[in-house]
CSV table of C-alpha atoms and ligand atoms in Angstrom, one decimal:
chain,number,residue,atom,x,y,z
A,273,UNK,CA,0.9,-11.3,0.1
A,274,UNK,CA,-0.2,-7.6,0.1
A,275,UNK,CA,2.7,-7.0,-2.3
A,276,UNK,CA,0.8,-9.0,-4.9
A,277,UNK,CA,-2.3,-6.8,-4.7
A,278,UNK,CA,-2.0,-5.4,-8.2
A,279,UNK,CA,-2.2,-8.9,-9.8
A,280,UNK,CA,-6.0,-9.1,-9.4
A,281,UNK,CA,-6.5,-6.0,-11.7
A,282,UNK,CA,-4.3,-7.5,-14.4
A,283,UNK,CA,-6.1,-10.9,-14.2
A,284,UNK,CA,-9.7,-9.7,-14.1
A,285,UNK,CA,-10.0,-6.0,-14.9
A,286,UNK,CA,-13.6,-6.4,-16.1
A,287,UNK,CA,-14.8,-7.2,-12.6
A,288,UNK,CA,-14.0,-3.7,-11.3
A,289,UNK,CA,-16.2,-0.5,-11.4
A,290,UNK,CA,-14.9,2.5,-13.5
A,291,UNK,CA,-13.9,4.3,-10.3
A,292,UNK,CA,-11.3,1.6,-9.8
A,293,UNK,CA,-10.3,0.4,-13.3
A,294,UNK,CA,-10.1,3.4,-15.7
A,295,UNK,CA,-9.8,1.2,-18.8
A,296,UNK,CA,-8.3,-2.0,-19.9
A,297,UNK,CA,-7.2,-3.5,-23.2
A,298,UNK,CA,-5.3,-6.6,-24.3
A,299,UNK,CA,-1.9,-5.3,-23.1
A,300,UNK,CA,-2.6,-2.8,-20.3
A,301,UNK,CA,-4.9,-2.1,-17.3
A,302,UNK,CA,-5.1,1.5,-16.0
A,303,UNK,CA,-6.3,1.9,-12.4
A,304,UNK,CA,-6.7,4.4,-9.6
A,305,UNK,CA,-4.1,4.1,-7.0
A,306,UNK,CA,-5.9,2.9,-3.8
A,307,UNK,CA,-3.8,5.2,-1.6
A,308,UNK,CA,-3.3,8.2,-3.9
A,309,UNK,CA,-0.4,10.5,-3.1
A,310,UNK,CA,-1.7,13.4,-5.2
A,311,UNK,CA,-5.2,14.7,-6.1
A,312,UNK,CA,-5.0,12.4,-9.1
A,313,UNK,CA,-2.9,9.2,-9.0
A,314,UNK,CA,-3.3,6.5,-11.6
A,315,UNK,CA,-1.2,3.3,-12.2
A,316,UNK,CA,-0.6,1.7,-15.6
A,317,UNK,CA,-0.2,-2.1,-15.4
A,318,UNK,CA,1.3,-3.9,-18.3
A,319,UNK,CA,-0.3,-7.3,-18.7
A,320,UNK,CA,2.8,-8.9,-20.4
A,321,UNK,CA,3.4,-12.0,-18.2
A,322,UNK,CA,7.1,-12.2,-19.0
A,323,UNK,CA,7.6,-8.7,-17.6
A,324,UNK,CA,5.2,-8.4,-14.7
A,325,UNK,CA,7.6,-9.7,-12.0
A,326,UNK,CA,10.6,-7.9,-13.3
A,327,UNK,CA,12.1,-4.8,-11.7
A,328,UNK,CA,11.2,-1.9,-14.0
A,329,UNK,CA,14.8,-1.2,-14.8
A,330,UNK,CA,15.1,-4.7,-16.1
A,331,UNK,CA,11.7,-4.8,-17.9
A,332,UNK,CA,12.5,-1.6,-19.7
A,333,UNK,CA,15.8,-3.1,-21.1
A,334,UNK,CA,13.5,-4.5,-23.8
A,335,UNK,CA,13.3,-1.6,-26.3
A,336,UNK,CA,10.2,-2.7,-28.0
A,337,UNK,CA,8.4,-3.3,-24.7
A,338,UNK,CA,9.6,0.1,-23.5
A,339,UNK,CA,8.2,1.9,-26.5
A,340,UNK,CA,4.8,0.2,-26.0
A,341,UNK,CA,4.7,1.2,-22.4
A,342,UNK,CA,5.7,4.8,-23.3
A,343,UNK,CA,3.0,5.1,-25.9
A,344,UNK,CA,0.3,3.8,-23.5
A,345,UNK,CA,1.6,6.0,-20.8
A,346,UNK,CA,1.2,9.0,-23.1
A,347,UNK,CA,-2.5,8.0,-23.6
A,348,UNK,CA,-3.1,7.7,-19.9
A,349,UNK,CA,-1.4,11.0,-19.2
A,350,UNK,CA,-3.7,12.7,-21.8
A,351,UNK,CA,-6.6,11.2,-20.1
A,352,UNK,CA,-5.4,12.3,-16.7
A,353,UNK,CA,-4.8,15.8,-18.0
A,354,UNK,CA,-8.4,15.9,-19.2
A,355,UNK,CA,-9.6,14.9,-15.7
A,356,UNK,CA,-7.6,17.7,-14.2
A,357,UNK,CA,-9.0,20.2,-16.7
A,358,UNK,CA,-12.5,19.0,-15.8
A,359,UNK,CA,-11.8,19.4,-12.1
A,360,UNK,CA,-9.8,22.6,-12.0
A,361,UNK,CA,-9.6,24.2,-15.5
A,362,UNK,CA,-11.5,27.0,-17.1
A,363,UNK,CA,-15.0,26.0,-17.8
A,364,UNK,CA,-15.0,23.6,-14.8
A,365,UNK,CA,-17.8,24.0,-12.3
A,366,UNK,CA,-15.3,25.3,-9.8
A,367,UNK,CA,-13.9,27.9,-12.2
A,368,UNK,CA,-17.4,29.0,-13.2
A,369,UNK,CA,-18.4,29.4,-9.5
A,370,UNK,CA,-15.3,31.6,-9.0
A,371,UNK,CA,-16.0,33.7,-12.1
A,372,UNK,CA,-19.6,34.2,-10.9
A,373,UNK,CA,-18.4,35.3,-7.5
A,374,UNK,CA,-15.9,37.7,-9.1
A,375,UNK,CA,-18.2,39.4,-11.6
A,376,UNK,CA,-21.8,39.8,-12.6
A,377,UNK,CA,-20.8,39.8,-16.3
A,378,UNK,CA,-21.9,36.7,-18.2
A,379,UNK,CA,-19.0,34.4,-19.1
A,380,UNK,CA,-17.6,34.8,-22.7
A,381,UNK,CA,-18.9,32.4,-25.3
A,382,UNK,CA,-15.5,31.4,-26.5
A,383,UNK,CA,-13.6,29.8,-23.6
A,384,UNK,CA,-9.8,30.5,-23.7
A,385,UNK,CA,-7.5,27.7,-24.7
A,386,UNK,CA,-6.3,27.6,-21.2
A,387,UNK,CA,-3.5,25.7,-19.5
A,388,UNK,CA,-1.6,22.7,-20.7
A,389,UNK,CA,-2.7,20.2,-18.0
A,390,UNK,CA,-0.5,17.5,-19.4
A,391,UNK,CA,2.5,19.4,-18.0
A,392,UNK,CA,0.9,18.9,-14.5
A,393,UNK,CA,1.0,15.1,-14.8
A,394,UNK,CA,4.2,13.1,-14.4
A,395,UNK,CA,4.9,9.5,-15.4
A,396,UNK,CA,7.5,7.2,-13.9
A,397,UNK,CA,8.5,4.4,-11.6
A,398,UNK,CA,10.0,4.0,-8.2
A,399,UNK,CA,13.7,3.0,-8.0
A,400,UNK,CA,12.6,0.4,-5.4
A,401,UNK,CA,9.0,-0.6,-5.9
A,402,UNK,CA,7.0,-1.9,-3.0
A,403,UNK,CA,4.4,-3.8,-5.1
A,404,UNK,CA,5.5,-6.9,-7.1
A,405,UNK,CA,3.7,-6.4,-10.4
A,406,UNK,CA,5.2,-4.0,-12.8
A,407,UNK,CA,3.4,-0.7,-12.6
A,408,UNK,CA,4.0,2.9,-13.8
A,409,UNK,CA,2.8,5.9,-11.8
A,410,UNK,CA,0.7,8.5,-13.7
A,411,UNK,CA,0.3,11.2,-11.1
A,412,UNK,CA,-0.5,14.9,-10.9
A,413,UNK,CA,2.3,17.0,-9.5
A,414,UNK,CA,0.4,18.5,-6.5
A,415,UNK,CA,1.3,15.8,-3.9
A,416,UNK,CA,-1.9,16.9,-2.1
A,417,UNK,CA,-3.7,14.0,-0.5
A,418,UNK,CA,-4.8,12.7,2.9
A,419,UNK,CA,-3.0,9.5,2.0
A,420,UNK,CA,0.3,11.2,1.8
A,421,UNK,CA,1.0,10.3,5.4
A,422,UNK,CA,4.7,9.4,5.7
A,423,UNK,CA,7.9,11.3,4.8
A,424,UNK,CA,8.9,8.5,2.4
A,425,UNK,CA,5.6,9.0,0.6
A,426,UNK,CA,6.6,12.6,-0.3
A,427,UNK,CA,10.2,11.9,-1.1
A,428,UNK,CA,9.4,8.8,-3.3
A,429,UNK,CA,7.8,11.2,-5.7
A,430,UNK,CA,10.1,14.2,-5.1
A,431,UNK,CA,13.7,12.9,-5.4
A,432,UNK,CA,15.6,10.8,-7.9
A,433,UNK,CA,13.8,7.8,-6.3
A,434,UNK,CA,11.1,8.7,-8.8
A,435,UNK,CA,12.5,7.8,-12.3
A,436,UNK,CA,10.6,9.4,-15.2
A,437,UNK,CA,9.7,7.0,-17.9
A,438,UNK,CA,11.3,9.2,-20.5
A,439,UNK,CA,14.7,8.6,-18.8
A,440,UNK,CA,14.6,5.0,-20.0
A,441,UNK,CA,16.6,3.3,-21.2
A,442,UNK,CA,18.9,4.2,-18.3
A,443,UNK,CA,22.6,4.5,-18.9
A,444,UNK,CA,24.8,1.7,-17.5
A,445,UNK,CA,26.3,4.0,-15.0
A,446,UNK,CA,23.2,5.9,-14.0
A,447,UNK,CA,23.4,6.8,-10.3
A,448,UNK,CA,19.8,5.7,-9.8
A,449,UNK,CA,20.9,2.1,-10.2
A,450,UNK,CA,23.0,2.5,-7.0
A,451,UNK,CA,21.8,0.1,-4.3
A,452,UNK,CA,22.0,2.9,-1.7
A,453,UNK,CA,19.2,4.8,-3.6
A,454,UNK,CA,16.9,4.3,-0.6
A,455,UNK,CA,18.8,7.2,0.9
A,456,UNK,CA,16.8,9.5,-1.3
A,457,UNK,CA,13.8,8.8,0.9
A,458,UNK,CA,15.6,10.2,4.0
A,459,UNK,CA,16.5,13.5,2.3
A,460,UNK,CA,15.3,16.8,3.7
A,461,UNK,CA,12.0,18.0,2.2
A,462,UNK,CA,12.0,20.5,-0.6
A,463,UNK,CA,8.7,21.9,-1.9
A,464,UNK,CA,8.0,20.6,-5.4
A,465,UNK,CA,6.7,24.0,-6.5
A,466,UNK,CA,8.7,26.8,-4.9
A,467,UNK,CA,11.8,24.9,-3.9
A,468,UNK,CA,11.6,26.0,-0.2
A,469,UNK,CA,13.3,23.6,2.2
A,470,UNK,CA,11.5,22.1,5.2
A,471,UNK,CA,14.2,20.0,6.8
A,472,UNK,CA,12.5,17.0,8.2
A,473,UNK,CA,9.4,19.0,9.4
A,474,UNK,CA,6.7,16.9,7.8
A,475,UNK,CA,3.7,18.7,9.4
A,476,UNK,CA,4.9,22.1,8.1
A,477,UNK,CA,5.5,20.6,4.7
A,478,UNK,CA,1.9,19.2,4.7
A,479,UNK,CA,0.5,22.6,5.5
A,480,UNK,CA,2.6,24.2,2.8
A,481,UNK,CA,1.5,21.6,0.3
A,482,UNK,CA,-2.1,22.6,1.0
A,483,UNK,CA,-1.4,26.2,0.2
A,484,UNK,CA,0.6,25.3,-2.9
A,485,UNK,CA,-2.3,23.1,-4.0
A,486,UNK,CA,-4.8,26.0,-3.8
A,487,UNK,CA,-2.5,28.2,-5.8
A,488,UNK,CA,-1.6,25.5,-8.3
A,489,UNK,CA,-5.1,24.4,-9.2
A,490,UNK,CA,-6.4,28.0,-9.8
A,491,UNK,CA,-3.3,29.3,-11.6
B,636,LIG,P1,5.4,1.5,-5.6
B,636,LIG,O1,6.0,2.1,-4.4
B,636,LIG,O2,5.4,0.0,-5.5
B,636,LIG,O3,5.9,2.0,-6.9
B,636,LIG,O4,3.9,1.9,-5.6
B,636,LIG,C1,2.8,1.0,-5.5
B,636,LIG,C2,1.5,1.8,-5.4
B,636,LIG,O5,0.4,0.8,-5.4
B,636,LIG,C3,1.3,2.7,-4.2
B,636,LIG,O6,1.1,4.0,-4.7
B,636,LIG,C4,0.1,2.1,-3.5
B,636,LIG,O7,-0.7,3.2,-2.9
B,636,LIG,C5,-0.6,1.4,-4.5
B,636,LIG,N1,-1.4,0.2,-4.0
B,636,LIG,C6,-1.0,-0.7,-3.1
B,636,LIG,N2,-1.9,-1.7,-3.0
B,636,LIG,C7,-2.9,-1.4,-3.9
B,636,LIG,C8,-4.1,-2.1,-4.2
B,636,LIG,O8,-4.4,-3.1,-3.7
B,636,LIG,N3,-4.9,-1.5,-5.1
B,636,LIG,C9,-4.5,-0.3,-5.8
B,636,LIG,N4,-5.3,0.2,-6.7
B,636,LIG,N5,-3.4,0.3,-5.5
B,636,LIG,C10,-2.6,-0.2,-4.5
B,637,LIG,ZN1,6.3,25.8,-2.0
């Protein structure tokens, strides 16, 4: 079924081009999400067969496995941050074009250290995954994408439905284990950046996300 779609990357990562499979090693495959919900959206797929069909909450009960996943996720997050820096950061083509437009002065030889792009990338899982194979989202915070088409798309990354990897192991009584957690997806919209509320007005939210994206990337 379509829910098994991530299995092929785990089985034969070497058959995909680099714009699909970012890298692979014995234990993990890193891919681009086919329907990205932000300007950069990657998935980390553990290849461990005894874990791949488990719910993430159960897979991460294994402390040794959890540490391995966290370490690999840190690697991928760094890589993602580098990608954002190339796309939007000081010294990027976009930034240089802007500087040239602003001033006739030549750019300084020493580029400033600049922004910590790792802060702009979050890592976590959905409380109720839709795809069967264990996967971890590594996603830029902007939530700016043509593929973000449904209200549940936004809320699945913007409410406690999204569980950061560093929150594991989850406490026994963690509210996110609650079976009614799908209610998070129906919550009123809140802008991830400024906190403004948008009720259930998705079109307005999308327009606002575009404005926030413009500000965020050039900050
Ligand atoms: P979930 O909601 O299960 O945590 O997220 C699954 C993710 O997998 C979604 O973001 C979705 O866009 C992505 N996805 C679904 N099918 C495919 C596929 O065949 N290939 C890739 N690369 N990503 C997929
Ligand atoms: Zn906002």
